[in-house]
Short mmCIF file of C-alpha atoms in Angstrom, two decimals:
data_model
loop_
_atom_site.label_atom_id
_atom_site.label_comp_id
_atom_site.label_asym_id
_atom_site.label_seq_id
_atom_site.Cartn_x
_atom_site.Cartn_y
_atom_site.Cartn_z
CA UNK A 1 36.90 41.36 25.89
CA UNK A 2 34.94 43.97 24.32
CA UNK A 3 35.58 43.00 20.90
CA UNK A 4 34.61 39.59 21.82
CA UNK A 5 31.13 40.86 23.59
CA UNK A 6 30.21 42.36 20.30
CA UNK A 7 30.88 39.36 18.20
CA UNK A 8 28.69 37.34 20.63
CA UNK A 9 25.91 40.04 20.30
CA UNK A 10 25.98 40.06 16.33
CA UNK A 11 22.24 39.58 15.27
CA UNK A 12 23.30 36.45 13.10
CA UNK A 13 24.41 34.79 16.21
CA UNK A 14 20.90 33.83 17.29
CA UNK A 15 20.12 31.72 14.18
CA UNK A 16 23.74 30.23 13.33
CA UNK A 17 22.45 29.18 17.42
CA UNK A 18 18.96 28.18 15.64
CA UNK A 19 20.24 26.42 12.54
CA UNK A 20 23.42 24.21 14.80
CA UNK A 21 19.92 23.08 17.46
CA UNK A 22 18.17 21.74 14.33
CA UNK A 23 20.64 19.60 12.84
CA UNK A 24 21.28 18.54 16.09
CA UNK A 25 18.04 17.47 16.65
CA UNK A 26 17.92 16.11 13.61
CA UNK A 27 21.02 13.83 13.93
CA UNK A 28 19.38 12.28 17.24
CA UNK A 29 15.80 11.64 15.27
CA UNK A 30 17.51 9.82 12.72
CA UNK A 31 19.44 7.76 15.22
CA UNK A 32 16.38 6.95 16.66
CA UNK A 33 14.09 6.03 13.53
CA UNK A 34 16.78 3.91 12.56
CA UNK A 35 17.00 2.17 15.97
CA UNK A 36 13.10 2.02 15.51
CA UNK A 37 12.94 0.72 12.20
CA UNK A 38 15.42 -1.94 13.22
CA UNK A 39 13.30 -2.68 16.09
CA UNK A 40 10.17 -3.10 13.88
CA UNK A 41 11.61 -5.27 11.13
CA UNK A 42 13.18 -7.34 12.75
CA UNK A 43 10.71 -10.41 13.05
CA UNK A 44 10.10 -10.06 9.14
CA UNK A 45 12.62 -11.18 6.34
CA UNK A 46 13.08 -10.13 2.79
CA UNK A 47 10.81 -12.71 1.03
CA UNK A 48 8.14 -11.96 3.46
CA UNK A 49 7.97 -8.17 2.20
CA UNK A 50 8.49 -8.71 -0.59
CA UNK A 51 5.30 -11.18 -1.29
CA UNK A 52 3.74 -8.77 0.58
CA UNK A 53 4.42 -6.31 -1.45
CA UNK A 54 2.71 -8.42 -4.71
CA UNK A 55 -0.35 -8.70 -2.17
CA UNK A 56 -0.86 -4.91 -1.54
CA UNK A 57 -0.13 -4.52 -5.56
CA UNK A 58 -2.71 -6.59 -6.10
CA UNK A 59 -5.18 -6.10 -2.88
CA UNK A 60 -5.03 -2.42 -1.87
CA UNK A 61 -2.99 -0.28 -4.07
CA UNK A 62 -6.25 0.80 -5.76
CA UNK A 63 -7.39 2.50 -2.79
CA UNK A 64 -4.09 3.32 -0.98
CA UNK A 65 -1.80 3.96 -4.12
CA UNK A 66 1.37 2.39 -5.74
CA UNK A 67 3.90 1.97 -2.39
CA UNK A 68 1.27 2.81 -0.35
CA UNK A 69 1.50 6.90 -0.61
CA UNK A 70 -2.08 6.86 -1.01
CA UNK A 71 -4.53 8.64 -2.98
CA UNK A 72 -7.84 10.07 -2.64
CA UNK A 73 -9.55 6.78 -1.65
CA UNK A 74 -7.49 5.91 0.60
CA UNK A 75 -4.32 7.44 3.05
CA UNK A 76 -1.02 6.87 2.88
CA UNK A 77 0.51 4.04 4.72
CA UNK A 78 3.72 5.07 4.89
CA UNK A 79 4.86 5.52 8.56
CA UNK A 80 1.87 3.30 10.22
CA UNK A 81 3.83 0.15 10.82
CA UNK A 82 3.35 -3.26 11.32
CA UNK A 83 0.84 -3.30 13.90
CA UNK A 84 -2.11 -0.90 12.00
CA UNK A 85 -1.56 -3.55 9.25
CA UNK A 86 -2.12 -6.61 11.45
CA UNK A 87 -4.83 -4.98 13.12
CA UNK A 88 -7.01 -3.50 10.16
CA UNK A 89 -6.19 -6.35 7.89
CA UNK A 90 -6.63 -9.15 10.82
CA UNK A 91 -9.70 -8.22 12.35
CA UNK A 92 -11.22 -7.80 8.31
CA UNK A 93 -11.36 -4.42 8.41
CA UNK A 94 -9.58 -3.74 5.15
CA UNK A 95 -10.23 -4.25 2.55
CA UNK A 96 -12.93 -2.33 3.38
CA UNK A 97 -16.75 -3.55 1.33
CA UNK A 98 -17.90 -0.17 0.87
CA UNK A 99 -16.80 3.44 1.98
CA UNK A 100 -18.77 4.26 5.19
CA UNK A 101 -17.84 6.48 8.28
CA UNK A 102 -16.31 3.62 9.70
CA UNK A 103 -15.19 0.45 8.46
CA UNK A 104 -16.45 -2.77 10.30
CA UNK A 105 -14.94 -5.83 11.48
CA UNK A 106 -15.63 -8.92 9.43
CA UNK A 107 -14.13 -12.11 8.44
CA UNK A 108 -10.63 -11.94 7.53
CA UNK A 109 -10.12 -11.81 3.38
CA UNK A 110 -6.35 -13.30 3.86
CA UNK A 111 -4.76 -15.65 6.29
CA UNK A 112 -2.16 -15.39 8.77
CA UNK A 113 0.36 -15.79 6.86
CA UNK A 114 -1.03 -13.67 3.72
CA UNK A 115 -1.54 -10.78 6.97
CA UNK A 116 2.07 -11.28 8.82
CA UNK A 117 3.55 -10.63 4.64
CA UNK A 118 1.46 -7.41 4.03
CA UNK A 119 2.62 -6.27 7.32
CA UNK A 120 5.89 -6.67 6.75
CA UNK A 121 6.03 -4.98 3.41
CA UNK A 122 4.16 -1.92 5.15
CA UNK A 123 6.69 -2.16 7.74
CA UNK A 124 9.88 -2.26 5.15
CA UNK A 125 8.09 1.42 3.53
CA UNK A 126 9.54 3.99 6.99
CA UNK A 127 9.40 3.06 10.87
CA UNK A 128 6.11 2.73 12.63
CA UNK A 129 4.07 0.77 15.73
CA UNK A 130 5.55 -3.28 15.07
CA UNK A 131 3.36 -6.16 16.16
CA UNK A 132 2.95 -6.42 20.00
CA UNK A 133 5.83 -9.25 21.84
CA UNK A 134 4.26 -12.75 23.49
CA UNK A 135 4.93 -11.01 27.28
CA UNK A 136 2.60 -8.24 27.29
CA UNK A 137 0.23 -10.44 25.80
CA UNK A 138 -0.42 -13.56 28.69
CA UNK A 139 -2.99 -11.70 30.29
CA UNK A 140 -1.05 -11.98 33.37
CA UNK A 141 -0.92 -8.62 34.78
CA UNK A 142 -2.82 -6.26 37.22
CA UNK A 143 -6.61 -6.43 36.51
CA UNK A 144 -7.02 -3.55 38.93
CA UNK A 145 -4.46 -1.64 37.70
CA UNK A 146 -5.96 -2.06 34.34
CA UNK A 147 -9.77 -1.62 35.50
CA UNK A 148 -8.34 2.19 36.60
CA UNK A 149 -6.55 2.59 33.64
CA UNK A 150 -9.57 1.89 30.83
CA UNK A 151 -11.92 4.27 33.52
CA UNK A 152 -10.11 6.27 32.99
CA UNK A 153 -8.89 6.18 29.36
CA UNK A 154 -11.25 4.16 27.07
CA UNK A 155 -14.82 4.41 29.43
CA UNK A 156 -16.25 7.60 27.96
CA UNK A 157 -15.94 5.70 24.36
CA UNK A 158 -16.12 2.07 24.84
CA UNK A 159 -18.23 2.19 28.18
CA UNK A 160 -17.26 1.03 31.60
CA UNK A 161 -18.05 -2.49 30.60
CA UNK A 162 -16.60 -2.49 27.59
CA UNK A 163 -19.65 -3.04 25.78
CA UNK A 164 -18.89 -0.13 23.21
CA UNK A 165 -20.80 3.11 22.69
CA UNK A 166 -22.08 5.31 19.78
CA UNK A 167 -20.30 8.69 18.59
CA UNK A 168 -21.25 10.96 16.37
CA UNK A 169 -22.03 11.05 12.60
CA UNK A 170 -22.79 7.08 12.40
CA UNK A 171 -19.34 6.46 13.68
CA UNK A 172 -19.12 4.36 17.15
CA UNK A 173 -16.44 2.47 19.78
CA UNK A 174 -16.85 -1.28 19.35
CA UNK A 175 -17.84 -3.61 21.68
CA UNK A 176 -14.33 -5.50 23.03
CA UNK A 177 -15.44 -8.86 23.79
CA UNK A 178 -13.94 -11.33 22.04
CA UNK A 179 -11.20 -9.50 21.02
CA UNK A 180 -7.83 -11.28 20.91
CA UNK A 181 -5.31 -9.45 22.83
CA UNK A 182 -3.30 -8.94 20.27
CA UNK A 183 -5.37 -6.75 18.32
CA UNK A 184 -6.38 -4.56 21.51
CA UNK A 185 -3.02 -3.87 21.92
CA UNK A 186 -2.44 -3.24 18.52
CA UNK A 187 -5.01 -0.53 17.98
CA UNK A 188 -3.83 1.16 21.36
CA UNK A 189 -0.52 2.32 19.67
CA UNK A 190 -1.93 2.87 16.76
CA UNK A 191 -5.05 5.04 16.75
CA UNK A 192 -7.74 3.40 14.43
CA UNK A 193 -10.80 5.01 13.24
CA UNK A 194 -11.81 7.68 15.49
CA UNK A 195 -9.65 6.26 18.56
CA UNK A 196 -6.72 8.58 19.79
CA UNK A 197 -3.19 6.82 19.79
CA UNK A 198 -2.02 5.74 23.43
CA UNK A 199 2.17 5.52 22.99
CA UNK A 200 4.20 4.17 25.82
CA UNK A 201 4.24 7.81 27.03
CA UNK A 202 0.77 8.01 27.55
CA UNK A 203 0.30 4.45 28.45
CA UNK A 204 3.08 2.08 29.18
CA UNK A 205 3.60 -1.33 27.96
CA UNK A 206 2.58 -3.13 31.68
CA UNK A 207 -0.09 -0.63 31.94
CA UNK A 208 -1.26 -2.06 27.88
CA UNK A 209 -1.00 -5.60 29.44
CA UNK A 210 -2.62 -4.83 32.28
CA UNK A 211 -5.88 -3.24 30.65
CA UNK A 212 -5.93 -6.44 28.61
CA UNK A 213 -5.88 -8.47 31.37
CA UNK A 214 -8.89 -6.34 32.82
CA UNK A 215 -10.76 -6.97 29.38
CA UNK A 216 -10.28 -10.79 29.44
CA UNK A 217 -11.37 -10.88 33.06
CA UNK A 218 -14.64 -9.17 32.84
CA UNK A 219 -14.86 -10.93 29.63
CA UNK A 220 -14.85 -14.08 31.34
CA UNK A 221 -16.60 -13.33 34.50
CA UNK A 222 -19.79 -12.56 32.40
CA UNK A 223 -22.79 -11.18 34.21
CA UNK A 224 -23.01 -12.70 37.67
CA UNK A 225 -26.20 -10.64 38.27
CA UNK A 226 -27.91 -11.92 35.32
CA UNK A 227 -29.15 -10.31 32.21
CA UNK A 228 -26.88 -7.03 31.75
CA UNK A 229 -29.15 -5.35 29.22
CA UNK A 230 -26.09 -4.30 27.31
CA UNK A 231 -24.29 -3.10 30.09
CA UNK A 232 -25.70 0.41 29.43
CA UNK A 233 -25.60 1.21 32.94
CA UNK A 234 -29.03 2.32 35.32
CA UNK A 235 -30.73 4.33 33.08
CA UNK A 236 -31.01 1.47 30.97
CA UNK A 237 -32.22 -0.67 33.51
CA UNK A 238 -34.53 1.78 35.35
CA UNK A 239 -36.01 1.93 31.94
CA UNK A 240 -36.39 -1.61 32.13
CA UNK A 241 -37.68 -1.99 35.35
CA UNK A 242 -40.12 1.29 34.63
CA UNK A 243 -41.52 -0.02 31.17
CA UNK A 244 -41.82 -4.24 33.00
CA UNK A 245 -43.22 -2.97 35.51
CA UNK A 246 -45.88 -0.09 34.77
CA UNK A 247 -47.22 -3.53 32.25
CA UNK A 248 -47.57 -5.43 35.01
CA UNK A 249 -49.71 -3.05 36.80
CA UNK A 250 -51.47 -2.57 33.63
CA UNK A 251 -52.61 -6.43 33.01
CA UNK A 252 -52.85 -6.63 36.60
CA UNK A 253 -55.51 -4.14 36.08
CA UNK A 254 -57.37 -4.85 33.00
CA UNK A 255 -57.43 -8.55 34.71
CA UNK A 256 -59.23 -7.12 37.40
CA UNK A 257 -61.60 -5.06 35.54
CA UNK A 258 -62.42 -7.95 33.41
CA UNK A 259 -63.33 -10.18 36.34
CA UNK A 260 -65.57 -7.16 38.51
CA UNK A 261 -67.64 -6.83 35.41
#
């Protein structure tokens, strides 16, 4: 007993401990980016990465480098999956027109098709966020449940209406209306620009679908109570009311004058 006690206490036995919980955890991490990378391929074939792959040779290896490990223009791709491809690329982000603080939505430089290829060849480079399912996209789930969950999440950026909002150093959170659900999904597991990622840990994929269907409702509810003078919120509209008003008083005034004398 004693002799084993000391073995047990020799001061290598803490990292052979060490070294046999690393490759343990690295056997289950490679289980799961393999399950993962299965998971996000899986809609994509062969040809389709690989004419992607003559697209982003031709299209955006001079920013992001030769098999996307970027360079100084641009970062690497490697890792970022299907969906920050879709998005960025979908929504005519990238290729960017000029380097800025923030690159801007536009017209989309290649088609659907052109879009689901580069995505796929993106997608083929390690394991990363794949392109959002048809279900969590029918904007059929719990508006209320998803009115609390952008509050609480995406107000302080994007604003409680979802008319967007300015940050700092010429950088801002868009406006979300007309915004296919598809891409809002998309840049909630992904993280672009200067938004934080929001996994299935931090939000899960009912809770996702059910801030979308929030956005599409207020989307399509409008302004009941008329002009919403950006949806700034009252100091906007006190400011409004304040500046309309004191002119009224004003010409009410000078109309007055005018007619005494």
């Amino acid at each position: 007993m004693k002799a084993l006690s000391q073995k047990r206490r020799h001061p290598l036995a803490a990292i052979a401990l060490l070294l046999m919980g690393l490759l343990v955890t690295g056997g289950l991490y490679a289980v799961a980016s393999t399950v993962n990378q299965a998971k996000a391929t899986t809609s994509f074939s062969t040809n389709d990465a690989e004419e992607g792959g003559k697209l982003f040779a031709a299209n955006c290896a001079t920013c992001h480098g030769m098999g996307a490990s970027g360079s100084k223009d641009g970062p690497s791709l490697v890792g970022v999956g299907a969906a920050a491809v879709d998005f960025q690329v979908g929504t005519g982000r990238m290729p960017m027109q000029m380097n800025g603080p923030q690159a801007y939505k536009k017209p989309a430089q290649f088609n659907e098709e052109q879009t689901h290829q580069l995505s796929a060849y993106v997608a083929s480079l390690a394991p990363g966020p794949s392109i959002p399912e048809a279900g969590v996209l029918d904007e059929k789930g719990d508006a209320a449940a998803g009115g609390e969950l952008f509050r609480v999440n995406c107000a302080m950026c994007h604003n409680a209406a979802a008319a967007g909002g300015a940050l700092t150093r010429g950088k801002f959170a868009p406006a979300l209306a007309d915004v296919s659900g598809k891409h809002i999904y998309e840049a909630m597991v992904t993280g672009p620009q200067n938004m934080p990622v929001f996994n299935d840990a931090n939000i899960t994929p009912e809770g996702k679908r059910d801030i979308i269907t929030f956005l599409k409702q207020i989307e399509a509810n409008g302004s009941p109570g008329g002009a919403d003078l950006g949806s700034l919120g009252p100091v906007s509209e006190g400011l409004f009311v304040w500046i309309a008003g004191l002119g009224v008083i004003i010409a009410f005034t000078i109309w007055l004058t005018s007619r005494t004398s």
